[in-house]
PDB file of C-alpha atoms and ligand atoms in Angstrom:
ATOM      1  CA  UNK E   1      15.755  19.670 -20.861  1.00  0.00           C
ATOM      2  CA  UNK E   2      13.963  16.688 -22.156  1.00  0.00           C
ATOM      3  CA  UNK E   3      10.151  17.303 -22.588  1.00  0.00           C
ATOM      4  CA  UNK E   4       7.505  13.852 -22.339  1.00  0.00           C
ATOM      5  CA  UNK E   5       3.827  14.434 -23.774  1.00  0.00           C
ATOM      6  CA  UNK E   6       1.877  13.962 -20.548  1.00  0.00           C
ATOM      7  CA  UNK E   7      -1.569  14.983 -19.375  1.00  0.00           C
ATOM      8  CA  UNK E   8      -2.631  17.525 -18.231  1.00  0.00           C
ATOM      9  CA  UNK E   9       0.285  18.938 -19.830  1.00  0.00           C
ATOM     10  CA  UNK E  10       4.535  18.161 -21.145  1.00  0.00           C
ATOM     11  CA  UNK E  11       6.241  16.798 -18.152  1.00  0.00           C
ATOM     12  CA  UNK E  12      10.274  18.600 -18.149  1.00  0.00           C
ATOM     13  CA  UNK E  13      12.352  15.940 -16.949  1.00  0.00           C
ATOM     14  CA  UNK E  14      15.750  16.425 -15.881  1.00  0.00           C
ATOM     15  CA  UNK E  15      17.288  12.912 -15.327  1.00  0.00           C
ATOM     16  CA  UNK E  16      19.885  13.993 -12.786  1.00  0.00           C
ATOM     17  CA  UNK E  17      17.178  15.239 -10.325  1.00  0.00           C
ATOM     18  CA  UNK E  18      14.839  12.609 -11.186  1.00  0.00           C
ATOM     19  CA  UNK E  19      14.614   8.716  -9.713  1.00  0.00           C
ATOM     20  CA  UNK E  20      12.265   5.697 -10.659  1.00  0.00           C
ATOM     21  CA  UNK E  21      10.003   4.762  -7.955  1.00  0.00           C
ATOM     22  CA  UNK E  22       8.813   0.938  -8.322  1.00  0.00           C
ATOM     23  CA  UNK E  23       6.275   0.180  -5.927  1.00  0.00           C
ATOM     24  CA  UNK E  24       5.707  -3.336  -4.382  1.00  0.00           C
ATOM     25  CA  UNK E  25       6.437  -5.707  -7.588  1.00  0.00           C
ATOM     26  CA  UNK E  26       5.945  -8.117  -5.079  1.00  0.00           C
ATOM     27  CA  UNK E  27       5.538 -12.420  -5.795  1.00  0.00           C
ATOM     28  CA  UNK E  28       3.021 -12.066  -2.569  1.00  0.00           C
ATOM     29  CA  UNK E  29       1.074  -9.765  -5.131  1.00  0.00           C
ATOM     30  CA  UNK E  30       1.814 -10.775  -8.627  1.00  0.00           C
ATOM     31  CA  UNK E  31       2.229 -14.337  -9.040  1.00  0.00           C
ATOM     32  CA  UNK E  32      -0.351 -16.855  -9.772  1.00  0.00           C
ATOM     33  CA  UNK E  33      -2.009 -18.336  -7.144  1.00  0.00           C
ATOM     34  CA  UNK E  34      -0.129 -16.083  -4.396  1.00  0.00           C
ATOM     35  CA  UNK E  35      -1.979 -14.164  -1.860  1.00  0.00           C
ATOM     36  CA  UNK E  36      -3.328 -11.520  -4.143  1.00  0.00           C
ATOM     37  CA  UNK E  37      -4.833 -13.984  -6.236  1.00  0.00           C
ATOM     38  CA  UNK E  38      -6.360 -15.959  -3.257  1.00  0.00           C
ATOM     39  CA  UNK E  39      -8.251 -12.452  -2.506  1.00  0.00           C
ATOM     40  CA  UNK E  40     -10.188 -13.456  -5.694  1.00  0.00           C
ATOM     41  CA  UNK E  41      -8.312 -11.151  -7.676  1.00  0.00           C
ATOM     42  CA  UNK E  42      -7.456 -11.577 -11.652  1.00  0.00           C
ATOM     43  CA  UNK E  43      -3.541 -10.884 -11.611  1.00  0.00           C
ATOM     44  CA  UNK E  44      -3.168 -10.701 -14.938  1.00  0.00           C
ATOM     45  CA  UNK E  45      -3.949  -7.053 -14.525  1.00  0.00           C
ATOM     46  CA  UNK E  46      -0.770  -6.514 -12.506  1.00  0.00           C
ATOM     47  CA  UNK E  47       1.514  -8.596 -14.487  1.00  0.00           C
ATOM     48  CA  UNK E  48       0.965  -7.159 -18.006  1.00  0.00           C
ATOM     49  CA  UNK E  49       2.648  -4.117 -16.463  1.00  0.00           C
ATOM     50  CA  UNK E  50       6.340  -6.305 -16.088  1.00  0.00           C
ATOM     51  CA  UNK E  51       7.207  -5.764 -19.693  1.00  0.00           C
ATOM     52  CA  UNK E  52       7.201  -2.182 -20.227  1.00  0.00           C
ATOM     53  CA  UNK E  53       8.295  -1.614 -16.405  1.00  0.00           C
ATOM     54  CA  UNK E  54      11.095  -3.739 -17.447  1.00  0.00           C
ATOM     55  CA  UNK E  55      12.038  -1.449 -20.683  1.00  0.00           C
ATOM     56  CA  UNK E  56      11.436   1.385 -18.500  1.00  0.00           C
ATOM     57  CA  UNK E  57      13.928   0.290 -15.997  1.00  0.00           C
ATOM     58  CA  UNK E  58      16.560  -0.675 -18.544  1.00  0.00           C
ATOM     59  CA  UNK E  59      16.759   2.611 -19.773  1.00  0.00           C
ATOM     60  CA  UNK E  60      17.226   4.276 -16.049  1.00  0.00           C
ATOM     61  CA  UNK E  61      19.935   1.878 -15.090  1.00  0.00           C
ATOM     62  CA  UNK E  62      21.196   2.811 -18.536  1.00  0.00           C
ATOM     63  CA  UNK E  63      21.093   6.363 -17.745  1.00  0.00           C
ATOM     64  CA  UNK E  64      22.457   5.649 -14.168  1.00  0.00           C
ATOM     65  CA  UNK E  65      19.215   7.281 -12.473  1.00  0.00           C
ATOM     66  CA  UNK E  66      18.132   7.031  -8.661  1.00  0.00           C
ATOM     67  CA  UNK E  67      16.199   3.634  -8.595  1.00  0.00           C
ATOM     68  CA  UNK E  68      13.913   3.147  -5.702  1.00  0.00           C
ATOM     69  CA  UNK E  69      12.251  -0.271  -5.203  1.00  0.00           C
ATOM     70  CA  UNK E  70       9.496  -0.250  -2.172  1.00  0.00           C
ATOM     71  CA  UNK E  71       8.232  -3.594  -0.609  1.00  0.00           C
ATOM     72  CA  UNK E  72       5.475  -3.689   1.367  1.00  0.00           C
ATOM     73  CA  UNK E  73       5.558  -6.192   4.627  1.00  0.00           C
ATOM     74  CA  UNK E  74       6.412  -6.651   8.242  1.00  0.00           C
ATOM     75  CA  UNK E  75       9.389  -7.658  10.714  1.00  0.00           C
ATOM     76  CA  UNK E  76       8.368 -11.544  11.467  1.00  0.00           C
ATOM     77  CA  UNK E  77       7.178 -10.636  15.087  1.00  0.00           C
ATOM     78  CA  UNK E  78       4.686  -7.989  13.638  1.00  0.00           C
ATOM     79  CA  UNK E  79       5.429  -5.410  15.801  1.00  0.00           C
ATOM     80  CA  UNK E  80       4.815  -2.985  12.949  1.00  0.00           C
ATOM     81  CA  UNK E  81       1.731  -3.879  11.862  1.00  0.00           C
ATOM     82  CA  UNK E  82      -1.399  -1.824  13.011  1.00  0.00           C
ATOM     83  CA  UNK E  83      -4.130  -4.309  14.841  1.00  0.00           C
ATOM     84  CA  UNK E  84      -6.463  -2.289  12.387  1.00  0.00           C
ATOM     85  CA  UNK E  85      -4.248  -3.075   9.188  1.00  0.00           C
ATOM     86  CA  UNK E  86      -4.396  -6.753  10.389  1.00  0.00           C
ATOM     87  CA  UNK E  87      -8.200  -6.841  11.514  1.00  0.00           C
ATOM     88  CA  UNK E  88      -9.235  -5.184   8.464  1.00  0.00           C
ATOM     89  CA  UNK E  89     -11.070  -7.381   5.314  1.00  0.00           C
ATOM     90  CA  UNK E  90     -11.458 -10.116   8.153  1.00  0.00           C
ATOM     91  CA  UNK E  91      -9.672 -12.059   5.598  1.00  0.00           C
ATOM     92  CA  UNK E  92      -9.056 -16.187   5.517  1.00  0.00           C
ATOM     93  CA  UNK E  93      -5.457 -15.497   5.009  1.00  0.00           C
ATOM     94  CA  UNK E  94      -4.496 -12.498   7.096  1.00  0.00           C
ATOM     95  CA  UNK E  95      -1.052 -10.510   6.964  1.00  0.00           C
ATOM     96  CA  UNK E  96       1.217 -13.008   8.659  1.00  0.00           C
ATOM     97  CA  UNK E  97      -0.600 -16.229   7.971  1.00  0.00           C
ATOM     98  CA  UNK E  98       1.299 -18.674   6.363  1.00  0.00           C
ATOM     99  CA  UNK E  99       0.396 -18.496   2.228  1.00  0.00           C
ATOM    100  CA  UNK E 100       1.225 -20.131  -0.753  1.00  0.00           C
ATOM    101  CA  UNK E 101       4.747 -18.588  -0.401  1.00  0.00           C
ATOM    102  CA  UNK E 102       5.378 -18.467   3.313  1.00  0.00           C
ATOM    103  CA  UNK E 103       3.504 -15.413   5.532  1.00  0.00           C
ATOM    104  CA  UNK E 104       1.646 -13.630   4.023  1.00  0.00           C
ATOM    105  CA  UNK E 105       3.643  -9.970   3.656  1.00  0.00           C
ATOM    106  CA  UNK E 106       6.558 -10.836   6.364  1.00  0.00           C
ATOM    107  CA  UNK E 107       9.538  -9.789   5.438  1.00  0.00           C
ATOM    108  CA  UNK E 108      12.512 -12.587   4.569  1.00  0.00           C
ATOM    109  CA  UNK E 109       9.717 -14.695   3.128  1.00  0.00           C
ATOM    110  CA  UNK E 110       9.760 -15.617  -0.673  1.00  0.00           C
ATOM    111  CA  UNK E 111       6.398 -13.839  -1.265  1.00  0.00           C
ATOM    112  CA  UNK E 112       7.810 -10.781  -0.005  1.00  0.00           C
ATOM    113  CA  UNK E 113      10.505 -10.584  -2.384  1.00  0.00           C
ATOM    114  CA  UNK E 114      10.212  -8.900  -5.738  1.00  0.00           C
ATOM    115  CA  UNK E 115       9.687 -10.576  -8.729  1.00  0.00           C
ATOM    116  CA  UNK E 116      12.550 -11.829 -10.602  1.00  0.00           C
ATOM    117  CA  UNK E 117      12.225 -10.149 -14.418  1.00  0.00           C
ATOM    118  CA  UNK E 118      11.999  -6.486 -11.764  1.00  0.00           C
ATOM    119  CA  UNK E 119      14.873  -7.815  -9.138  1.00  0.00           C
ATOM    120  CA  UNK E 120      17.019  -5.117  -7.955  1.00  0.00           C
ATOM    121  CA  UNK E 121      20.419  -5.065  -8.609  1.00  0.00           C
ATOM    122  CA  UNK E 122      23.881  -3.631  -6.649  1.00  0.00           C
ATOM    123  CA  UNK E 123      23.419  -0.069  -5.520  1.00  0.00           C
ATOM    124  CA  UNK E 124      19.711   0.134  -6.122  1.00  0.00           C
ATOM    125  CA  UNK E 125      17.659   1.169  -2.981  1.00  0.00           C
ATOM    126  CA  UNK E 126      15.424  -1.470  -1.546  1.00  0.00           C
ATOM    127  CA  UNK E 127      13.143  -0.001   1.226  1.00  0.00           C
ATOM    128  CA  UNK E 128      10.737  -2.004   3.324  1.00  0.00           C
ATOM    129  CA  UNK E 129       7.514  -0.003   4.329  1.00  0.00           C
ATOM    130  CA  UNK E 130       4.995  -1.061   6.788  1.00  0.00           C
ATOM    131  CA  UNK E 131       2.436   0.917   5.295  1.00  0.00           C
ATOM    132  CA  UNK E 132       0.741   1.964   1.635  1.00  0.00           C
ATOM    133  CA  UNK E 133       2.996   5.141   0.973  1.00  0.00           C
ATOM    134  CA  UNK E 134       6.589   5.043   0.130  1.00  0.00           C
ATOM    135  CA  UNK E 135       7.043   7.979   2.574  1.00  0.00           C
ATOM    136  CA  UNK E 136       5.709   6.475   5.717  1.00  0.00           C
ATOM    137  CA  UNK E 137       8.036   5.208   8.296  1.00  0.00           C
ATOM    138  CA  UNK E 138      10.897   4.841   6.311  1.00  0.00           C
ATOM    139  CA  UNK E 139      13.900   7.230   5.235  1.00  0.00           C
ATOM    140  CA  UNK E 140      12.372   7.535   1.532  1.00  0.00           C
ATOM    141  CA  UNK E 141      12.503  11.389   2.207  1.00  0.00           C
ATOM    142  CA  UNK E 142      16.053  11.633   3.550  1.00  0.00           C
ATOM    143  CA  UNK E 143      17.316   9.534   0.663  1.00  0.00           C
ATOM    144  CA  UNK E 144      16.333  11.973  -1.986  1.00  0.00           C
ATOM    145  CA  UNK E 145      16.890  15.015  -0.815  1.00  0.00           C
ATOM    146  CA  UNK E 146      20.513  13.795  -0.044  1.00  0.00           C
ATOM    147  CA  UNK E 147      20.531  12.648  -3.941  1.00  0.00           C
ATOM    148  CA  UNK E 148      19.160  16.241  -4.451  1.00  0.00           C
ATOM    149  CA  UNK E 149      15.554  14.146  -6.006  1.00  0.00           C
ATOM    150  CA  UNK E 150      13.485  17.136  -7.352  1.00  0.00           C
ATOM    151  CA  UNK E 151      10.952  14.910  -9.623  1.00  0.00           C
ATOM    152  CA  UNK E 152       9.804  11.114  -9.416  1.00  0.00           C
ATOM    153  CA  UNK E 153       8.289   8.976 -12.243  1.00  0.00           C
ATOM    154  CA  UNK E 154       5.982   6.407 -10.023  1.00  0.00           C
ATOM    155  CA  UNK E 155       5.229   2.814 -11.539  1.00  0.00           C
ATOM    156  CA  UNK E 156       3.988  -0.193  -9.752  1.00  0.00           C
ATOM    157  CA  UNK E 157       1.225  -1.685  -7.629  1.00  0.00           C
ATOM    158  CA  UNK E 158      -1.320  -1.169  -7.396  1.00  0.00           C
ATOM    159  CA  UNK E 159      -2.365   1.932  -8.358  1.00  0.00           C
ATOM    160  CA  UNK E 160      -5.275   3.091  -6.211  1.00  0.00           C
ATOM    161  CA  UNK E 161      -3.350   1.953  -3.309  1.00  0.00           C
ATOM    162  CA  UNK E 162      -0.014   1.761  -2.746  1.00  0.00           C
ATOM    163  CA  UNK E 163       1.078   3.975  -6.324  1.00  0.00           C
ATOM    164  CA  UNK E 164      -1.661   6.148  -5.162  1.00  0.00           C
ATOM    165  CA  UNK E 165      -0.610   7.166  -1.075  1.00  0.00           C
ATOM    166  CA  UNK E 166       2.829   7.236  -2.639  1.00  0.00           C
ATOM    167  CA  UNK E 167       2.094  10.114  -5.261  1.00  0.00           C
ATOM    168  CA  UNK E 168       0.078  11.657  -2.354  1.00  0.00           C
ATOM    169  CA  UNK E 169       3.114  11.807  -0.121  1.00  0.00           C
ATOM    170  CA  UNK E 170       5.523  12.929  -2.716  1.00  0.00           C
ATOM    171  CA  UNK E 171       3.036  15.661  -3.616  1.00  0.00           C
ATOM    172  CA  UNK E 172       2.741  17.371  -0.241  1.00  0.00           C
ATOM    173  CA  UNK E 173       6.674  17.114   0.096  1.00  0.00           C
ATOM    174  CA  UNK E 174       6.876  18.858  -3.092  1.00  0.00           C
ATOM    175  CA  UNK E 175       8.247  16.637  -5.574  1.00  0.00           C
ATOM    176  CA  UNK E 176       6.784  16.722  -9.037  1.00  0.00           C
ATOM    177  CA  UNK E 177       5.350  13.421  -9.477  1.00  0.00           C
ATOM    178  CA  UNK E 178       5.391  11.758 -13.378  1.00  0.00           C
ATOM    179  CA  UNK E 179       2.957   8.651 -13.245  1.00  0.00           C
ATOM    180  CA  UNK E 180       3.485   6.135 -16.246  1.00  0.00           C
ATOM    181  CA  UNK E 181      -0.251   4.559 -17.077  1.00  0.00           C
ATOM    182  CA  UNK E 182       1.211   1.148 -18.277  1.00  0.00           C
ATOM    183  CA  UNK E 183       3.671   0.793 -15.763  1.00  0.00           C
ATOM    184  CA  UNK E 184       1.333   0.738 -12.865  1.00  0.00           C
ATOM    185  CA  UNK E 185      -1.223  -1.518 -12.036  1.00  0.00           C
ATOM    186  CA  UNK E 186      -4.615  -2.703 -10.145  1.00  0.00           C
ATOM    187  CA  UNK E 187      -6.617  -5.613 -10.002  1.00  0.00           C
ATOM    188  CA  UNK E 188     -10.088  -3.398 -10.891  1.00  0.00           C
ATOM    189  CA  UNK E 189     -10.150  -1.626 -14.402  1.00  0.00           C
ATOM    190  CA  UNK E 190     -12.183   1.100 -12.715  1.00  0.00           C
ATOM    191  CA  UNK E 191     -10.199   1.849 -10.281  1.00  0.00           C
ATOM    192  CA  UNK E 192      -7.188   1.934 -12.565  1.00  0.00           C
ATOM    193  CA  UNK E 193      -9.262   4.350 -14.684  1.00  0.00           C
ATOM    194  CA  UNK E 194     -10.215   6.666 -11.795  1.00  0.00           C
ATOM    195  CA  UNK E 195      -7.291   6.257  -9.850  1.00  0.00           C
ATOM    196  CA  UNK E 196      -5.201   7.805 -13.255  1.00  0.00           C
ATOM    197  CA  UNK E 197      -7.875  10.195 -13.665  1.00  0.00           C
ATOM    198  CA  UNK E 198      -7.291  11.919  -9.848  1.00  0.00           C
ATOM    199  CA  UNK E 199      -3.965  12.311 -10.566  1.00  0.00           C
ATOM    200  CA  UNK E 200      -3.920  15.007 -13.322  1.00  0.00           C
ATOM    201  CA  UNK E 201      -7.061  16.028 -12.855  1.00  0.00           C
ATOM    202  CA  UNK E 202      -7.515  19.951 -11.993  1.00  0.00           C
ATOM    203  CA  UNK E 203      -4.690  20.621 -13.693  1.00  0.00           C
ATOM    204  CA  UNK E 204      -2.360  18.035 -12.095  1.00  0.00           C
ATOM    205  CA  UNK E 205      -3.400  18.207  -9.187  1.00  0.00           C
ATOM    206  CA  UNK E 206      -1.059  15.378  -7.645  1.00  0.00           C
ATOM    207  CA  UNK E 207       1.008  15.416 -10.804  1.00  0.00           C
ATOM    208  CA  UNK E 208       1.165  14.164 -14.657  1.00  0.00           C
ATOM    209  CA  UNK E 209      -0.075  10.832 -16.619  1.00  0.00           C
ATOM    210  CA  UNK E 210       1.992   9.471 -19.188  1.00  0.00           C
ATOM    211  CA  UNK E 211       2.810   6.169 -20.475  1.00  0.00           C
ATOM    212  CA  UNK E 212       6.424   4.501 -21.080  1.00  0.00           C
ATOM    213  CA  UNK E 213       6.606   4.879 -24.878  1.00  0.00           C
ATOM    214  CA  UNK E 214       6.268   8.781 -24.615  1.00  0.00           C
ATOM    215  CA  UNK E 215       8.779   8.406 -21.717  1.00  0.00           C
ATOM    216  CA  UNK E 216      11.222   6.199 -23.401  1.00  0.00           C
ATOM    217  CA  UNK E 217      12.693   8.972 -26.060  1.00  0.00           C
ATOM    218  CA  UNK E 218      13.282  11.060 -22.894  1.00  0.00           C
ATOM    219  CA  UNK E 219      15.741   8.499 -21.291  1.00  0.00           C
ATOM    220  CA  UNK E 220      17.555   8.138 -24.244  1.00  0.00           C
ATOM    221  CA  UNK E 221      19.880  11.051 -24.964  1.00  0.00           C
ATOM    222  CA  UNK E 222      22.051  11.657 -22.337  1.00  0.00           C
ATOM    223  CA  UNK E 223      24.126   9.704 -19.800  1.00  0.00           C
ATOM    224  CA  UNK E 224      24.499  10.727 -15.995  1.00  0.00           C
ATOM    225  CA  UNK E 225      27.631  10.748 -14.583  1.00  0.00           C
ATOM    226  CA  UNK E 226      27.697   8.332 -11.899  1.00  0.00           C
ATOM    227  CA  UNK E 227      26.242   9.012  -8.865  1.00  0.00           C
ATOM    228  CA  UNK E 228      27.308   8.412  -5.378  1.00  0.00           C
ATOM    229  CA  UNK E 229      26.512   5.162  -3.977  1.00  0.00           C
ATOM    230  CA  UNK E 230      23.105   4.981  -1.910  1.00  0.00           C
ATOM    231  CA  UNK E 231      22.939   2.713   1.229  1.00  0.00           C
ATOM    232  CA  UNK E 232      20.841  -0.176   0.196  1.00  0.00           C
ATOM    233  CA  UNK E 233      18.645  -1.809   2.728  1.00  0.00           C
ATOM    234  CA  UNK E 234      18.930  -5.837   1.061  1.00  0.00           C
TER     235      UNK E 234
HETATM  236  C1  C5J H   1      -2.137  -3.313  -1.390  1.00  0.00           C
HETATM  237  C2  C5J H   1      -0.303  -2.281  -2.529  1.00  0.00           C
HETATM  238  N1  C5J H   1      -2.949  -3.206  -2.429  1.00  0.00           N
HETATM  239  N2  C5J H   1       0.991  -2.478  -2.790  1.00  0.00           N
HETATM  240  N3  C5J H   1      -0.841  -2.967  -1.486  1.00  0.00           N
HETATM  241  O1  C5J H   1      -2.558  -3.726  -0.335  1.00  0.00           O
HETATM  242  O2  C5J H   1      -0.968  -1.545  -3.219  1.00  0.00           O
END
């Protein structure tokens, strides 16, 4: 089995038990002068991570892996959002507002969608999630044990939030959880330093640290043979 130089120590990875996990590549996040920005946050943070997601995500289609793509939002009436997810950061452009690209975070709008260089393609799973994790209120869990999932390498944004409830949830469900340090993102530097640091710290205690270039070699070697379709949700 493939071996990638990880901290706190090698990560085995098994490609045919193991899916990509992209977390909310979303324009509402990412783009210039989109809602994430208008929080007064620097996005370039975020978007230096597209490139080596992209490689990264080559090389699993490649390989015919499980690819998962989360988007954070809400049905257009709202119904799923928490008052206390809406009230909170008493913010000038709340979830739902309309923003630079339609509401902010409703599903169906073009801020919602996931950036173009990252789009999903045919047979890839799309999930919407009303909340942070991956896990919550959606099938996420049901999806990969029916694609008998063992192990997931996490990338996305942003890592002290969404990346990080993810890897929380996958954790206490028992998946071993492979984070790549390039290929996720947040708007503070030290919170992206911490927020890597709590994952393999005590050992890996929610799971390993590695980047995509010690990954990479790993994804190479072998070819899958191809998997039964999954239901997409686009
Ligand atoms: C946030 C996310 N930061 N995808 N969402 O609100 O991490």
């Amino acid at each position: 089995m493939p071996t990638v130089p990880a901290t706190p120590y090698p990560f085995e990875l098994d490609p045919a038990t193991t899916a990509l996990v992209i977390i909310d590549m979303q324009r509402d996040f990412l783009l210039p002068g989109g809602f994430g920005e208008l929080l007064g946050n620097d996005v370039s943070t975020l978007t230096k991570v597209i490139e080596p997601l992209g490689t990264v995500l080559a090389a699993a289609r490649a390989l015919g892996m499980l690819i998962v793509h989360t988007r954070e939002g809400h049905r257009t009436d709202m119904s799923d959002c928490p008052p206390a997810k809406l009230a909170r950061g008493r913010l000038d452009t709340p979830i739902g507002s309309e923003g630079p690209f339609g509401r902010v975070l409703i599903r169906g709008e073009y801020g919602h969608g996931i950036i173009e260089e990252l789009a999903p393609t045919d047979g890839e799973v799309v999930l919407d999630k009303p909340g942070k994790g991956a896990f919550y209120a959606t099938d996420l869990e049901l999806l990969l044990r029916n694609a008998e999932i063992t192990s997931l390498i996490v990338t996305g944004v942003t890592t002290e939030v969404c990346v990080h409830t993810t890897v929380r949830e996958a954790n206490d469900r028992g998946y071993d959880v492979l984070l790549l340090a390039d290929c996720v993102g947040s708007y503070s530097p030290e919170c992206q330093r911490v927020g890597l640091d709590m994952i393999a710290a005590q050992g890996g205690i929610f799971g390993w640290v590695t980047d995509s270039a010690a990954l990479l070699p790993a994804l190479l070697p072998t070819r899958l043979p191809p998997s039964a379709p999954v239901p997409s949700t686009v």
